[in-house]
XYZ file of C-alpha atoms in Angstrom:
226
model
C 6.158 -33.872 66.009
C 3.409 -33.747 63.416
C 1.874 -30.739 65.168
C 5.177 -28.869 65.058
C 5.577 -29.564 61.328
C 2.018 -28.360 60.712
C 2.648 -25.091 62.601
C 5.944 -24.559 60.777
C 4.266 -25.024 57.395
C 1.487 -22.634 58.366
C 3.981 -19.943 59.357
C 5.923 -20.442 56.134
C 2.730 -20.090 54.071
C 1.802 -16.868 55.834
C 5.255 -15.443 55.163
C 5.032 -16.322 51.449
C 1.572 -14.790 51.123
C 2.713 -11.626 52.880
C 5.749 -11.346 50.592
C 3.611 -11.801 47.486
C 1.223 -9.085 48.638
C 4.196 -6.805 49.322
C 5.376 -7.273 45.717
C 2.006 -6.288 44.213
C 1.827 -2.797 42.742
C -0.528 -0.381 44.351
C -3.477 0.593 42.191
C -4.896 4.114 42.090
C -8.059 5.464 40.544
C -6.819 8.438 38.539
C -9.475 11.033 37.695
C -8.676 14.189 35.822
C -9.675 17.029 33.572
C -8.013 17.659 30.189
C -7.569 21.353 29.419
C -6.338 23.261 26.372
C -3.060 24.862 27.430
C -3.579 27.896 25.214
C -7.211 28.708 25.999
C -7.676 26.997 29.411
C -10.841 25.368 28.082
C -11.773 21.741 28.545
C -11.047 19.488 25.560
C -13.760 16.874 24.968
C -13.385 13.276 23.776
C -9.635 12.940 24.239
C -8.229 9.405 24.033
C -6.543 8.235 27.243
C -4.350 5.145 27.123
C -1.831 3.480 29.438
C 1.493 2.385 28.000
C 2.288 -1.331 27.614
C -1.272 -2.339 28.449
C -4.744 -2.617 26.978
C -6.209 -0.152 29.423
C -7.656 3.049 28.086
C -10.686 5.275 27.965
C -12.115 8.404 26.343
C -12.981 11.524 28.289
C -16.539 12.822 28.120
C -17.833 16.016 26.535
C -16.608 18.066 29.496
C -13.030 16.741 29.284
C -13.352 14.500 32.365
C -11.864 10.982 32.561
C -11.238 8.291 35.182
C -8.999 5.229 34.823
C -7.180 2.779 37.179
C -3.384 3.102 37.085
C -0.355 1.848 38.998
C 2.681 3.723 40.250
C 4.854 2.728 37.257
C 2.337 3.616 34.527
C 2.689 6.332 31.920
C -0.504 7.784 30.490
C -0.838 9.300 27.013
C -3.459 11.842 25.915
C -4.148 12.226 22.189
C -6.759 14.063 20.153
C -7.123 15.349 16.614
C -5.574 18.801 16.326
C -3.489 18.412 19.510
C -0.051 17.086 20.268
C 0.161 13.753 22.085
C 1.011 14.454 25.734
C 2.794 12.050 28.116
C 1.886 11.941 31.793
C 4.297 10.024 34.091
C 2.234 9.011 37.099
C 5.203 8.266 39.427
C 6.596 11.783 38.969
C 3.155 13.237 39.619
C 2.830 11.301 42.889
C 6.046 12.857 44.198
C 4.545 16.349 43.904
C 0.947 15.404 44.630
C -0.589 17.731 47.226
C -3.593 15.575 48.034
C -3.961 12.683 50.449
C -1.010 10.387 49.782
C -2.686 7.437 51.527
C -5.868 7.645 49.474
C -6.483 5.338 46.505
C -8.107 8.204 44.597
C -5.839 10.697 42.825
C -6.964 13.783 40.922
C -5.110 15.738 38.250
C -5.487 18.476 35.656
C -3.741 17.626 32.386
C -2.856 20.235 29.773
C -2.456 19.500 26.061
C -1.196 21.841 23.337
C -2.717 22.510 19.949
C -0.807 21.106 16.986
C -0.790 23.964 14.523
C -0.097 23.332 10.835
C 0.976 26.189 8.584
C -0.541 25.996 5.116
C 0.775 27.731 2.048
C -1.070 30.868 1.026
C -3.396 30.900 -1.955
C -4.594 33.666 -4.242
C -8.220 33.832 -5.340
C -8.959 35.457 -8.702
C -12.537 36.451 -9.546
C -13.751 35.366 -13.000
C -17.219 36.341 -14.160
C -17.743 33.605 -16.741
C -16.543 30.011 -17.214
C -14.943 31.087 -20.475
C -12.654 33.552 -18.710
C -11.728 30.923 -16.168
C -10.910 28.387 -18.897
C -8.801 30.945 -20.753
C -6.916 31.826 -17.583
C -6.176 28.166 -16.887
C -4.889 27.599 -20.426
C -2.652 30.668 -20.288
C -1.260 29.815 -16.865
C 2.513 29.510 -16.961
C 3.187 26.300 -15.030
C 6.881 25.463 -14.531
C 7.786 22.162 -16.142
C 9.746 19.626 -14.135
C 12.811 17.805 -15.438
C 11.019 14.472 -16.023
C 8.279 16.064 -18.127
C 10.806 18.061 -20.149
C 12.856 14.925 -20.892
C 9.738 12.991 -21.904
C 8.624 15.802 -24.212
C 12.082 15.983 -25.851
C 12.232 12.192 -26.320
C 8.841 12.196 -28.088
C 10.088 14.657 -30.688
C 9.467 13.144 -34.195
C 13.053 13.774 -35.289
C 14.431 12.095 -32.186
C 12.053 9.143 -32.669
C 13.203 8.702 -36.284
C 16.849 8.629 -35.204
C 16.140 6.099 -32.433
C 14.112 3.826 -34.723
C 16.745 4.003 -37.438
C 19.481 2.933 -35.026
C 17.620 -0.166 -33.847
C 18.653 -3.550 -35.201
C 15.932 -5.568 -36.947
C 15.932 -9.285 -36.220
C 14.717 -12.043 -38.548
C 11.303 -12.397 -36.917
C 10.626 -8.698 -37.219
C 11.590 -8.738 -40.886
C 9.062 -11.519 -41.563
C 6.329 -9.616 -39.702
C 7.078 -6.420 -41.638
C 7.004 -8.299 -44.942
C 3.647 -9.887 -44.098
C 2.209 -6.538 -43.071
C 3.405 -4.885 -46.280
C 1.937 -7.698 -48.394
C -1.340 -7.505 -46.472
C -1.555 -3.742 -46.936
C -0.785 -4.059 -50.636
C -3.526 -6.624 -51.177
C -6.063 -4.706 -49.121
C -5.539 -1.496 -51.098
C -5.286 -3.182 -54.484
C -8.390 -3.538 -56.691
C -6.869 -6.384 -58.724
C -7.001 -9.898 -57.360
C -3.595 -11.242 -56.424
C -1.987 -13.361 -59.139
C -1.287 -16.992 -58.403
C 2.301 -18.168 -58.823
C 3.004 -20.272 -61.957
C 3.382 -24.059 -61.543
C 6.607 -25.801 -62.427
C 5.691 -28.364 -65.167
C 8.519 -30.692 -64.200
C 7.382 -30.758 -60.589
C 3.796 -31.432 -61.670
C 4.923 -34.340 -63.897
C 6.967 -35.894 -61.072
C 4.036 -35.572 -58.662
C 1.618 -37.279 -61.050
C 4.105 -40.051 -61.748
C 4.569 -40.671 -58.029
C 0.809 -40.871 -57.492
C 0.404 -43.406 -60.340
C 3.138 -45.632 -58.967
C 1.547 -45.677 -55.535
C -1.813 -46.513 -57.117
C -0.318 -49.507 -58.909
C 1.244 -50.793 -55.705
C -2.064 -50.429 -53.902
C -3.742 -52.346 -56.700
C -1.296 -55.221 -56.117
C -2.519 -55.248 -52.496
C 0.874 -54.564 -51.036
C -0.202 -53.031 -47.777
C 3.329 -52.073 -46.659
C 4.152 -49.862 -49.627
C 4.309 -46.738 -47.456
C 7.230 -48.164 -45.463
C 9.508 -48.569 -48.441
C-alpha cells in the first residue's frame, strides 16, 4: 500500500513539473541590425529596450545588437534625431523565414529620421559694431498686448488719477505727517522750536512731587497704593 502511494505521488509530481514547464514562455536570442530607412545606412548606438521589463541594451557602432526576448515581448528602438520605432516580436515570428525551431532569431530593423522644420532667418552684414547697434535700436518690434497695457498703466497722468482715487487710512496719514515733518527739519537751517510749557501743569506736577516727598519722609511705605 505504501509503495502504491509513493508511485502515485511520483507520477503526480512529474505531471505538475511537466505542466509548469509547458506554461513557461520560450526565450529567443534576438540579434539584429538597425538601419536608417531613408539612407539604408546602419545607425550606431541606438537604445534597445523591452516593454514592461528592465531588459535593454545599446547597439554598437555598426548598428548591431543582441538581446534575449520572449514571444510576447515588444521591443522599442530610440535614438536622438530618429522616431521611436516599435517592433512586435510575435508578429515577426509569424513571417520569419529562418529556422522556426532555432532559439536564435535575426532581424533587420528600420528607423526613420525625425525631421524638425525651423523658421527661416535673415542675416544682415554690418561692418562695424556701431551700425549693428543702430540697426538693433531702430528695429520695429511688434509690441504684445501685455507690454502695451503695462506701458499705458505707467503713464504719469494715469498714475496720478489712480493715486488720487485711493483712500488714505489713519496709519498712512500718520506716516505721511511724520515724513513731512522729518523732511522739513532736515531741510531747515533753524533748529526746531520746543513747544511752550503750560504753567498750570508745571505747578500741579511740582505740588504732586512735594506731597509724595512728605509722605516718604513720614515713612509710609504704602503711599503708592493710595
